[in-house]
mmCIF file with all atom_site columns, C-alpha atoms in Angstrom:
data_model
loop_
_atom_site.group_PDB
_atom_site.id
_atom_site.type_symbol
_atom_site.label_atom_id
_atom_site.label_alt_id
_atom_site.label_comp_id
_atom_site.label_asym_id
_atom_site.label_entity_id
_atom_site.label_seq_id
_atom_site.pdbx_PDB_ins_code
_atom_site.Cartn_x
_atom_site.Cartn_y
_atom_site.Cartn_z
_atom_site.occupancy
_atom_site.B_iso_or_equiv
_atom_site.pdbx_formal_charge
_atom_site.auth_seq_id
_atom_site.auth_comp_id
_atom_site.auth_asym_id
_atom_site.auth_atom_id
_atom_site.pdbx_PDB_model_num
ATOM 1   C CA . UNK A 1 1   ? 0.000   0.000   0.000  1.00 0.00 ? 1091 UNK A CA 1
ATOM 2   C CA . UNK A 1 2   ? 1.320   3.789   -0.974 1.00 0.00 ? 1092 UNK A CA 1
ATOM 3   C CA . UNK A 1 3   ? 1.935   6.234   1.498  1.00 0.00 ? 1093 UNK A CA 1
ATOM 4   C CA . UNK A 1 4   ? -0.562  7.996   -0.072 1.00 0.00 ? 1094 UNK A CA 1
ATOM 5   C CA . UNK A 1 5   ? -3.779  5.442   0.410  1.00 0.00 ? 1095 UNK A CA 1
ATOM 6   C CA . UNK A 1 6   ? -2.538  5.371   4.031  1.00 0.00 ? 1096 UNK A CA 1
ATOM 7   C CA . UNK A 1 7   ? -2.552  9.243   5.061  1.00 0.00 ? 1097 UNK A CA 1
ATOM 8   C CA . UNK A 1 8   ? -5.601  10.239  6.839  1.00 0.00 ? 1098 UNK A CA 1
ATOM 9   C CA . UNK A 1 9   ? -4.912  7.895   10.192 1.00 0.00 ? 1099 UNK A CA 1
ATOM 10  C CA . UNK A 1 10  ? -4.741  9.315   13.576 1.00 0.00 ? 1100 UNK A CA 1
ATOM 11  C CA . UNK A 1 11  ? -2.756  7.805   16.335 1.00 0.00 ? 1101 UNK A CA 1
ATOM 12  C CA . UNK A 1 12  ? -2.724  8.529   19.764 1.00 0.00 ? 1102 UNK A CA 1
ATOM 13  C CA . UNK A 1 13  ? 0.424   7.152   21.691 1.00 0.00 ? 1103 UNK A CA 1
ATOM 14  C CA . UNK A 1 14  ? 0.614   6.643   25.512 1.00 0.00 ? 1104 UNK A CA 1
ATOM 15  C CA . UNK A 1 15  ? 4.103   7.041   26.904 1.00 0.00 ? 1105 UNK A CA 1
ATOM 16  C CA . UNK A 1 16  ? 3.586   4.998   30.706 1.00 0.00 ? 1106 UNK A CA 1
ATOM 17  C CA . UNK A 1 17  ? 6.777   5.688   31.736 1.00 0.00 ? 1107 UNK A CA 1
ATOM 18  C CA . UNK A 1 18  ? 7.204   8.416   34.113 1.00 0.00 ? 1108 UNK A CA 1
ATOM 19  C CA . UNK A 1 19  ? 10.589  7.455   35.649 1.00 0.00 ? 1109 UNK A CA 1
ATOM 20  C CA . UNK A 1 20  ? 13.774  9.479   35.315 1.00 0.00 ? 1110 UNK A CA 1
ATOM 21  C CA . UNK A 1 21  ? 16.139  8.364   32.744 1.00 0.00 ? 1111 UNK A CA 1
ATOM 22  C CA . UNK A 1 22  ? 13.354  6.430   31.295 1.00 0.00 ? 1112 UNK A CA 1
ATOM 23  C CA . UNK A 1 23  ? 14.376  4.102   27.870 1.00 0.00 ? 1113 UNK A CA 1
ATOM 24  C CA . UNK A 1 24  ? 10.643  4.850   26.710 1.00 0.00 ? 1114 UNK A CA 1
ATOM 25  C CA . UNK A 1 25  ? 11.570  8.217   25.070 1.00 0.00 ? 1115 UNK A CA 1
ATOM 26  C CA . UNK A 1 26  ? 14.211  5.987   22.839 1.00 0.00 ? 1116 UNK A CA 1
ATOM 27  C CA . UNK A 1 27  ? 10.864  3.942   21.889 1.00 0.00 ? 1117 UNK A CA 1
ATOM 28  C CA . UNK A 1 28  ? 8.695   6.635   21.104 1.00 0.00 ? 1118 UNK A CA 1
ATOM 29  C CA . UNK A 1 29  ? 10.528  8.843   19.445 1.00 0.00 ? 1119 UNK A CA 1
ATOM 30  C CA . UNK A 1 30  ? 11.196  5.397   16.748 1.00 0.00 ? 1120 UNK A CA 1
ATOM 31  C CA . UNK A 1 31  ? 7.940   4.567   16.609 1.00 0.00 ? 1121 UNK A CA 1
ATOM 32  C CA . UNK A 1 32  ? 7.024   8.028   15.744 1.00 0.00 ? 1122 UNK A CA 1
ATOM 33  C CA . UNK A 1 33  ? 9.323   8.404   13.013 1.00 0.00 ? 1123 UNK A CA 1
ATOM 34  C CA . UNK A 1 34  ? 7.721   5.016   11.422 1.00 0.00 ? 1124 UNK A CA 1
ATOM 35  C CA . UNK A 1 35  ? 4.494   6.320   11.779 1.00 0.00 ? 1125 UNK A CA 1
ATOM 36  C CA . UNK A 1 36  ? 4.963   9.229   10.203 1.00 0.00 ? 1126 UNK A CA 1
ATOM 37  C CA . UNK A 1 37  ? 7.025   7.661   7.137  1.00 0.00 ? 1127 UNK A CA 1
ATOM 38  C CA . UNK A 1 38  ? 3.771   5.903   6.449  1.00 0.00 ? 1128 UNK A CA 1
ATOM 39  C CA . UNK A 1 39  ? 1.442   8.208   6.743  1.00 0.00 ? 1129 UNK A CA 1
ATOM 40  C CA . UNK A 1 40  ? 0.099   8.145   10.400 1.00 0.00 ? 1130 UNK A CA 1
ATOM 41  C CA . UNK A 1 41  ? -0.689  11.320  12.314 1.00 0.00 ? 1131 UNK A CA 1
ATOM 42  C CA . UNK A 1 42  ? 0.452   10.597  15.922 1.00 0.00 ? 1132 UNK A CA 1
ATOM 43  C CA . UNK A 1 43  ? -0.713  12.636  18.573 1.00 0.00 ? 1133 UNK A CA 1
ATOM 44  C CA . UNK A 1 44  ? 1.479   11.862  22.168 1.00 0.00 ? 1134 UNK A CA 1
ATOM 45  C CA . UNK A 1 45  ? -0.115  11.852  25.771 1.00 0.00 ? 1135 UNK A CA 1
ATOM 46  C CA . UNK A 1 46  ? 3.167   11.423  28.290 1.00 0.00 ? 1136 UNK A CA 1
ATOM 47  C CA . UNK A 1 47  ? 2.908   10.229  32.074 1.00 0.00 ? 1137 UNK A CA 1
ATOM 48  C CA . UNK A 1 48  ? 5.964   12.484  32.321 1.00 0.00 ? 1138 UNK A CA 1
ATOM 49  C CA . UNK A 1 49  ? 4.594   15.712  31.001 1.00 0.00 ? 1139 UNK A CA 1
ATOM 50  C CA . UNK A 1 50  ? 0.888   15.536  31.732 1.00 0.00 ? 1140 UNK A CA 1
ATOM 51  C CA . UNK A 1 51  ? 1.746   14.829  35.974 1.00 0.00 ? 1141 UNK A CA 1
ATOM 52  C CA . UNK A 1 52  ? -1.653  13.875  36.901 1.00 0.00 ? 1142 UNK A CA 1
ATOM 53  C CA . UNK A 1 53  ? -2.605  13.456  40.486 1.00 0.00 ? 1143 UNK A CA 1
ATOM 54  C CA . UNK A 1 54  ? -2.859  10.114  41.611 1.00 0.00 ? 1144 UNK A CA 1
ATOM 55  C CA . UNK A 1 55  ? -6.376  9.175   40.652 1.00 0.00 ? 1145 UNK A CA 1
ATOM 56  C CA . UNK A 1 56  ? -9.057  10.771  42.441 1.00 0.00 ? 1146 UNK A CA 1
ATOM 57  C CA . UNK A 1 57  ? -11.658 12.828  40.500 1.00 0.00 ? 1147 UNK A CA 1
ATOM 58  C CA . UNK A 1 58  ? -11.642 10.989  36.691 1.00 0.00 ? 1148 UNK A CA 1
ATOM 59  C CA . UNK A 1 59  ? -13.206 13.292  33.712 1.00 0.00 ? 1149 UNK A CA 1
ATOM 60  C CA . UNK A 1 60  ? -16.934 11.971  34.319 1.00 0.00 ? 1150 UNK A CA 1
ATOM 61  C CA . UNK A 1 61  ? -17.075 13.017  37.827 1.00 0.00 ? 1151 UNK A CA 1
ATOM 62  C CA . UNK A 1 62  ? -16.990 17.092  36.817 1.00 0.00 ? 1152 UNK A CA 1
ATOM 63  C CA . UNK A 1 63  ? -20.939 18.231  36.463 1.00 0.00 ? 1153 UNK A CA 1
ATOM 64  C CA . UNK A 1 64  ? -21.621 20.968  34.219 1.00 0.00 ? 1154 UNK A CA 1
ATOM 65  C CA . UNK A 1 65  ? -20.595 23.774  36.837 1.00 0.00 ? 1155 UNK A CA 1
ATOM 66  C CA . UNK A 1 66  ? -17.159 22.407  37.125 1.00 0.00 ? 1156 UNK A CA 1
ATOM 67  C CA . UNK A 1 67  ? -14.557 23.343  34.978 1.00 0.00 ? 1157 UNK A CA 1
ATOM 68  C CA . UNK A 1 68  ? -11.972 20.944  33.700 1.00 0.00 ? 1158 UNK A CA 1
ATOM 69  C CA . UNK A 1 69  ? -8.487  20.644  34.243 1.00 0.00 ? 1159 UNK A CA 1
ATOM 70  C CA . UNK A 1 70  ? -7.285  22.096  31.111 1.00 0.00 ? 1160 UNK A CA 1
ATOM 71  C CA . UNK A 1 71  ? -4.505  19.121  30.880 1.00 0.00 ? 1161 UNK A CA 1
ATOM 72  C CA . UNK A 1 72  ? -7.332  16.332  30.942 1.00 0.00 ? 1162 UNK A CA 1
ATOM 73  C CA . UNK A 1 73  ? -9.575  18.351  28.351 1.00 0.00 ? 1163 UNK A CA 1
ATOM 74  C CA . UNK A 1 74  ? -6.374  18.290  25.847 1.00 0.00 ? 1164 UNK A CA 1
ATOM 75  C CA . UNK A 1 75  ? -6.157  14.659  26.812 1.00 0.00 ? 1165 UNK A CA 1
ATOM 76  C CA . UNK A 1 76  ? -9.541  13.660  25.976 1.00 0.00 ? 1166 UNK A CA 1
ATOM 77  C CA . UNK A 1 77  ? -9.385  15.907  22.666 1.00 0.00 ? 1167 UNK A CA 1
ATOM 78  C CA . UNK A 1 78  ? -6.539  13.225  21.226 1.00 0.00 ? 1168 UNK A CA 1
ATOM 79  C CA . UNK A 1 79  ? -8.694  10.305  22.792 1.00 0.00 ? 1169 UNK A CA 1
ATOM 80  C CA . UNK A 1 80  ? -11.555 11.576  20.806 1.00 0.00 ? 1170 UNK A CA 1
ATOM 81  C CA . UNK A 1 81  ? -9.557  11.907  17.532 1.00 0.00 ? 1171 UNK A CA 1
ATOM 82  C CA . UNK A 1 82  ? -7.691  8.904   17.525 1.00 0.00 ? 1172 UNK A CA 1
ATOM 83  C CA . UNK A 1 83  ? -8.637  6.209   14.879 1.00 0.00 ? 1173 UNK A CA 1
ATOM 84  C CA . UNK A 1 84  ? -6.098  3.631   17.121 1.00 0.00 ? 1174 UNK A CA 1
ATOM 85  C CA . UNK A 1 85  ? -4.310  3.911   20.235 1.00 0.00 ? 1175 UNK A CA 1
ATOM 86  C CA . UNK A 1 86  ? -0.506  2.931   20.775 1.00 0.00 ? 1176 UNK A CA 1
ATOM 87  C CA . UNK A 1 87  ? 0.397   1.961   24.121 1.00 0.00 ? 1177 UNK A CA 1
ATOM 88  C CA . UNK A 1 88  ? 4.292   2.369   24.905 1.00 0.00 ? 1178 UNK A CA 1
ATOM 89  C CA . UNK A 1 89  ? 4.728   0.499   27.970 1.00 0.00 ? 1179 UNK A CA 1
ATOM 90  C CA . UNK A 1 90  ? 8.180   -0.647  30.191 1.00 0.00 ? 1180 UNK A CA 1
ATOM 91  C CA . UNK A 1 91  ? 7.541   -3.116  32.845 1.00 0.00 ? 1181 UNK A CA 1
ATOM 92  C CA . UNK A 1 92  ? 8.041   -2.204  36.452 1.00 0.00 ? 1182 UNK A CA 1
ATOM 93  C CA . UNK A 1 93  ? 8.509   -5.143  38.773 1.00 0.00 ? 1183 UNK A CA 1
ATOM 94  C CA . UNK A 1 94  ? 6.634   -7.802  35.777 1.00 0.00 ? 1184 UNK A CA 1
ATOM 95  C CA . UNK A 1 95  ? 3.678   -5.175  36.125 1.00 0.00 ? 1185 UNK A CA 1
ATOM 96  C CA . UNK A 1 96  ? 2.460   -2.041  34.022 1.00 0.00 ? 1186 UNK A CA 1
ATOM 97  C CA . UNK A 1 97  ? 4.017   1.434   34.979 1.00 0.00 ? 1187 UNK A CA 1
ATOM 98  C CA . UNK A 1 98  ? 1.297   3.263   37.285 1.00 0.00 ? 1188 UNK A CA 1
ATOM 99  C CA . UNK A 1 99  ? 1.869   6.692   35.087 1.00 0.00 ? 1189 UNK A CA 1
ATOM 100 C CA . UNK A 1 100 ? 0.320   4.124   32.528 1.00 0.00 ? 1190 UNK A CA 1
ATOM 101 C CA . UNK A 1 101 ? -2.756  3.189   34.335 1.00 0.00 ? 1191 UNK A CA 1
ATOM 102 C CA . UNK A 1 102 ? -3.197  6.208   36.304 1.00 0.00 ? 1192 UNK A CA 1
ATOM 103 C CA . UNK A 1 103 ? -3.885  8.139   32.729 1.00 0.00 ? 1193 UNK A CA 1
ATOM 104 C CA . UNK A 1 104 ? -5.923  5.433   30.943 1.00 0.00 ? 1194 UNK A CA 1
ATOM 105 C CA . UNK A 1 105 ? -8.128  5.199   34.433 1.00 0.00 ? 1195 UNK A CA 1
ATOM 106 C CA . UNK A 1 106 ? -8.814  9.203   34.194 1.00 0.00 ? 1196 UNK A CA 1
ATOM 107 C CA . UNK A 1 107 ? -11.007 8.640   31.411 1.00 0.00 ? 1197 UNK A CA 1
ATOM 108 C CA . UNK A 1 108 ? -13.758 6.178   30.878 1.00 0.00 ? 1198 UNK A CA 1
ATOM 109 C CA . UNK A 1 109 ? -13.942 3.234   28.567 1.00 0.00 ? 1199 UNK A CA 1
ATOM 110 C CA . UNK A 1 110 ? -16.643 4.844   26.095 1.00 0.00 ? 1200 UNK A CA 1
ATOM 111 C CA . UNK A 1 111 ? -14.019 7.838   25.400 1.00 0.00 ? 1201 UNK A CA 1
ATOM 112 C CA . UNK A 1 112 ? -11.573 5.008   23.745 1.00 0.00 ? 1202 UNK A CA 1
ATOM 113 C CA . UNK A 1 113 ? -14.438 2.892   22.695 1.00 0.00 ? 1203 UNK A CA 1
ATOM 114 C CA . UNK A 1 114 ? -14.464 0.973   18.885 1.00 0.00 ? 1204 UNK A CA 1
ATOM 115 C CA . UNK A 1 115 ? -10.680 1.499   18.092 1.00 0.00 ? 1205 UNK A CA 1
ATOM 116 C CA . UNK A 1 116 ? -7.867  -0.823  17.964 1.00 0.00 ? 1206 UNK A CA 1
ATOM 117 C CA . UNK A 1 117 ? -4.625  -0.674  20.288 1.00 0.00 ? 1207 UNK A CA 1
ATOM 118 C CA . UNK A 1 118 ? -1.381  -1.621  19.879 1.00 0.00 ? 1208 UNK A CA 1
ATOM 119 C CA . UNK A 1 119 ? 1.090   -2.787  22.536 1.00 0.00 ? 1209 UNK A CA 1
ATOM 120 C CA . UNK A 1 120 ? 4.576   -1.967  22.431 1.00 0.00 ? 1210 UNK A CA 1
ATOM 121 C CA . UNK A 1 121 ? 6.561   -3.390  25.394 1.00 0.00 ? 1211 UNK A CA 1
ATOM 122 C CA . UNK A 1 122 ? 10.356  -3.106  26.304 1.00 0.00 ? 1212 UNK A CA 1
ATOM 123 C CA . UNK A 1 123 ? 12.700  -3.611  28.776 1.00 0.00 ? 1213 UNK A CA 1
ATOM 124 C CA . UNK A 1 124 ? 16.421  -3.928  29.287 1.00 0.00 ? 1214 UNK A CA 1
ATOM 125 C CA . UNK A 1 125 ? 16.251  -7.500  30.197 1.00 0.00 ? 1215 UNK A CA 1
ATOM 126 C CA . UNK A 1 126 ? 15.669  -10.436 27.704 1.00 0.00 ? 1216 UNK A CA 1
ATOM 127 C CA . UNK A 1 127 ? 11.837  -10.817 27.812 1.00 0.00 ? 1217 UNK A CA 1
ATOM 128 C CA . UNK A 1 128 ? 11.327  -6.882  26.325 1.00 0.00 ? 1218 UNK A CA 1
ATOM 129 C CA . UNK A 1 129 ? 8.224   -5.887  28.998 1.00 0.00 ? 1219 UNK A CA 1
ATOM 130 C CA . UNK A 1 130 ? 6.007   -9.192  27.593 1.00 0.00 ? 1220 UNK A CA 1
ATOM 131 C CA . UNK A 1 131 ? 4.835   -9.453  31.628 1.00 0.00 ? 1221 UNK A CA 1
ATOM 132 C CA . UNK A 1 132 ? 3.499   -5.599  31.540 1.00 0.00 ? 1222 UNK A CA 1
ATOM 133 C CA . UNK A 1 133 ? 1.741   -6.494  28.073 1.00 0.00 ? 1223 UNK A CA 1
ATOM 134 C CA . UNK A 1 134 ? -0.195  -9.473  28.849 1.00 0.00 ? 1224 UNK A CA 1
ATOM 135 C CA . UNK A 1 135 ? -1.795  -7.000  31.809 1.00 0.00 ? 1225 UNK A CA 1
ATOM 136 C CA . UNK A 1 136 ? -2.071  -4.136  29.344 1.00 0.00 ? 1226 UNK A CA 1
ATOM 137 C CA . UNK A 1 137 ? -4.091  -6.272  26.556 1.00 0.00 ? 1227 UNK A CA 1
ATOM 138 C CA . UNK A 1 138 ? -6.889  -7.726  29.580 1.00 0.00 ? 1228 UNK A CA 1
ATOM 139 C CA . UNK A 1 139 ? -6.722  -3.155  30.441 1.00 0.00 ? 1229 UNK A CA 1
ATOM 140 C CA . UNK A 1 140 ? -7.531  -2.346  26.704 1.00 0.00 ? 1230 UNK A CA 1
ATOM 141 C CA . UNK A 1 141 ? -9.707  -4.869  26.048 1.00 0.00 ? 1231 UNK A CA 1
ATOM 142 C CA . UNK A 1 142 ? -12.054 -3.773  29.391 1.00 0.00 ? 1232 UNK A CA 1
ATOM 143 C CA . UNK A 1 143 ? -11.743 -0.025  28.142 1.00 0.00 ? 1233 UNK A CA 1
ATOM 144 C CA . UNK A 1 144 ? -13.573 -1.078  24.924 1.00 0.00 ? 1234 UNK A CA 1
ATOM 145 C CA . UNK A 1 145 ? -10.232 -0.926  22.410 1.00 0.00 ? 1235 UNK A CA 1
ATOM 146 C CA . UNK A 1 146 ? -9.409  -4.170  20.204 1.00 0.00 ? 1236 UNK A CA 1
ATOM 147 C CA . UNK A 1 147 ? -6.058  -4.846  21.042 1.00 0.00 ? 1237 UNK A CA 1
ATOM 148 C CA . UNK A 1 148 ? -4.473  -6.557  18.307 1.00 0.00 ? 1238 UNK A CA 1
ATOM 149 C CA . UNK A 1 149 ? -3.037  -9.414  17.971 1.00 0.00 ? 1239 UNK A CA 1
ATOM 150 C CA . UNK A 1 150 ? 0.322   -8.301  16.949 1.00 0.00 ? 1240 UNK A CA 1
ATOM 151 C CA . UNK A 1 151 ? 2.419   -7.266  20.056 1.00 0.00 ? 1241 UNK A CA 1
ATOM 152 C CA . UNK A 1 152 ? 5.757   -5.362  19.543 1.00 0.00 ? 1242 UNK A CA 1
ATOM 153 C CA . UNK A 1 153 ? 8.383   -6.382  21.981 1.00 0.00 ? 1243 UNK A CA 1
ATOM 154 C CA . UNK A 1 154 ? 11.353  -4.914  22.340 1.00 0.00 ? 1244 UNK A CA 1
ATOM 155 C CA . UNK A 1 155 ? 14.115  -6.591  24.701 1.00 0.00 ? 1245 UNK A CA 1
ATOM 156 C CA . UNK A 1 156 ? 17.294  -5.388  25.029 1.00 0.00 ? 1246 UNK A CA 1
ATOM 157 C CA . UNK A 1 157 ? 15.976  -1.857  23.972 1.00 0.00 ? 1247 UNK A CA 1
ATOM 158 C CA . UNK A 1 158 ? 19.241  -0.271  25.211 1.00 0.00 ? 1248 UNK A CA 1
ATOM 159 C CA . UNK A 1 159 ? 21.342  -1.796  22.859 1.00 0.00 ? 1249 UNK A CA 1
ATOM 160 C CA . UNK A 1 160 ? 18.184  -1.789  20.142 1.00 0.00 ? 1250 UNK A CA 1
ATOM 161 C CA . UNK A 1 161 ? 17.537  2.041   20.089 1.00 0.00 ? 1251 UNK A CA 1
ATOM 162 C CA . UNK A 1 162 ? 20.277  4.778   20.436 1.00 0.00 ? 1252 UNK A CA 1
ATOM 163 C CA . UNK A 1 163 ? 19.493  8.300   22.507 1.00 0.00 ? 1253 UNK A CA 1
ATOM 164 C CA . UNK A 1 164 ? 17.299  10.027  19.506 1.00 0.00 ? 1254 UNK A CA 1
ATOM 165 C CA . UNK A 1 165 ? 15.341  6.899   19.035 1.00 0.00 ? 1255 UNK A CA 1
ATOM 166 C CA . UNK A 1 166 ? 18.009  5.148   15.762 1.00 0.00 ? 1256 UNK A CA 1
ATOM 167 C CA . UNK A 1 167 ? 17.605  1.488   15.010 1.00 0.00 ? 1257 UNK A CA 1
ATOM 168 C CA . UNK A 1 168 ? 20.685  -0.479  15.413 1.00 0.00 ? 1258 UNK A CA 1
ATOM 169 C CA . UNK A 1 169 ? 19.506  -3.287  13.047 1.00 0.00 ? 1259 UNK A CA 1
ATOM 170 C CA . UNK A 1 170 ? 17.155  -3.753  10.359 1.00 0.00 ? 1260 UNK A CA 1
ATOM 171 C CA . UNK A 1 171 ? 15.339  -5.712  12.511 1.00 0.00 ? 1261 UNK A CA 1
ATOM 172 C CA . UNK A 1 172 ? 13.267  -3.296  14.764 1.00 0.00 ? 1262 UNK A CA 1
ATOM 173 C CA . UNK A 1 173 ? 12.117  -1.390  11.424 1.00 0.00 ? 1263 UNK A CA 1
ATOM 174 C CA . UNK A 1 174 ? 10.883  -4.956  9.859  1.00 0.00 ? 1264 UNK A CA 1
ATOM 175 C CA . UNK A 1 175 ? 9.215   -5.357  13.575 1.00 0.00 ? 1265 UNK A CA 1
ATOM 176 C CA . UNK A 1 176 ? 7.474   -1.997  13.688 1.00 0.00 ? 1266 UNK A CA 1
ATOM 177 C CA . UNK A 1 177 ? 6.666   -2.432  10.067 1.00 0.00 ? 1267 UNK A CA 1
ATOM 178 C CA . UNK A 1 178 ? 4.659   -4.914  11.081 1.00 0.00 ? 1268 UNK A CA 1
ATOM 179 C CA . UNK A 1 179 ? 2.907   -4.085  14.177 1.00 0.00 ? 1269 UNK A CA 1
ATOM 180 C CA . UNK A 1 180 ? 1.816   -0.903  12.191 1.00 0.00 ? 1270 UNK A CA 1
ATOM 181 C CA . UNK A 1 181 ? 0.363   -3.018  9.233  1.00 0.00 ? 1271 UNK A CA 1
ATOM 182 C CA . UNK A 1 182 ? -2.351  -5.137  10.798 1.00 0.00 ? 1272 UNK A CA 1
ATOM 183 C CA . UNK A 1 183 ? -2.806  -1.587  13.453 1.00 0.00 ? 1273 UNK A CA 1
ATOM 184 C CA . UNK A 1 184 ? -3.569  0.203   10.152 1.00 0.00 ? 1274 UNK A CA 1
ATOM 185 C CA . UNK A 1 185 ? -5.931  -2.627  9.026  1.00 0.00 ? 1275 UNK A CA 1
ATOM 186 C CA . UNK A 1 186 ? -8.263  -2.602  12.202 1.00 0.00 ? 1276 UNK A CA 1
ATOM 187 C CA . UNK A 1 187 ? -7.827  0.976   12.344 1.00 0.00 ? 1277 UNK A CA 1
ATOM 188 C CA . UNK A 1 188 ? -9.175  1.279   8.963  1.00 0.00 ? 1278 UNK A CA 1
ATOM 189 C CA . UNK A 1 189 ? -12.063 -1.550  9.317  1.00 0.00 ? 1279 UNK A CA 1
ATOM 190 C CA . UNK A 1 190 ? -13.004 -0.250  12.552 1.00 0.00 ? 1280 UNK A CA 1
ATOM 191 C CA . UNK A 1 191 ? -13.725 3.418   11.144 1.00 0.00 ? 1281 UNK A CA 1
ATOM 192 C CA . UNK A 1 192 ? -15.561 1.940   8.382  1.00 0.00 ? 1282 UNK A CA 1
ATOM 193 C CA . UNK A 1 193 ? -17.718 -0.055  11.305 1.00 0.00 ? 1283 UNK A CA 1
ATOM 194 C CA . UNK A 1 194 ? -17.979 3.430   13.267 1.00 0.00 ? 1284 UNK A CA 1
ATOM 195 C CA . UNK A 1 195 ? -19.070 5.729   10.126 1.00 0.00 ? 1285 UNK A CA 1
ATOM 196 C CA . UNK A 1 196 ? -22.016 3.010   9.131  1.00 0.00 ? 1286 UNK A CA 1
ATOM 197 C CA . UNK A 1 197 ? -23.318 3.610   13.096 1.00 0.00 ? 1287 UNK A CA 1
ATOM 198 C CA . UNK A 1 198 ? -23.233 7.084   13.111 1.00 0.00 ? 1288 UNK A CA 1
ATOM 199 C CA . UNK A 1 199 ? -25.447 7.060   9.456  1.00 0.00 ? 1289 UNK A CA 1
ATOM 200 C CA . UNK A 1 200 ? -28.121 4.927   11.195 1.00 0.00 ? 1290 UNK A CA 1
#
């Protein structure tokens, strides 16, 4: 498929790591630059940058009379948007990052409803984060995403990625490849699905 039958796609990537000295900004700044070379639009919502509060009042709890924290309003905008959802995950101790959960959880599951997810996991170690994404597909599937089948670990990411996010080896390009092909085919089916509800 051209570059050019593929523009029009909207991503929305979750960085979970919050962590100083964090590997996930090697991750996401590579899977941004494949996204981009084929067509994607990739909108970013960072644990790091966005700081919530540790999970108290979510979006859906603020009535009318309430005004919302700008931050989560710009959050739920890219939800909104996003034809498919990218989940960059590390694992802390075998589990999911809390930055990760703690921003998913502010929202609720109709805001991310009918689009696909994708997983991609890494670590330092050997097993590249697989622990953290068996608990993040059972998350996305309860917050109404399809989480595909495809999941993109990445082990060794240290010696996988450089600083600015370079592949060392063919191989993570052929990897991301694709993990991006078969997101790009639910993303597409599943807007086709949404469109033919909303003309009901």
């Amino acid at each position: 498929m051209s570059m050019a039958t593929r523009q029009g796609l909207r991503a929305c990537m979750f960085i979970g790591s919050a962590r100083e000295k964090r590997l996930g900004d090697r991750v996401s700044k590579f899977m941004i630059s494949q996204m981009k070379k084929t067509g994607w639009t990739v909108d970013v919502v960072d644990a790091a940058e966005a700081d919530l509060p540790v999970l108290k009042k979510p979006i859906f709890f603020y009535d009318k009379s309430e005004e919302v924290p700008e931050v989560l309003g710009s959050i739920l905008d890219k939800i909104k948007i996003a034809d498919a959802f990218v989940i960059v995950t590390c694992e802390y101790n075998h589990c999911l990052p809390p930055g990760l959960l703690n921003l998913i959880d502010h929202f609720a599951p109709s805001a991310y409803s009918k689009r696909p997810s994708g997983i991609v996991c890494y670590s330092p170690g050997m097993f590249g984060g697989i622990r953290a994404a068996m608990q993040a597909r059972c998350l996305l599937s309860e917050i109404n995403t399809v989480s595909i089948p495809n999941i993109f670990a990445i082990p060794k990411v240290n010696n996988c990625l450089d600083s600015d996010g370079n592949p060392t080896d063919d191989h993570m390009i052929s990897g991301a490849q694709k993990h991006l092909v078969e997101l790009e085919w639910y993303a597409r089916a599943l807007k086709v699905a949404r469109d033919a509800d909303s003309d009901k």
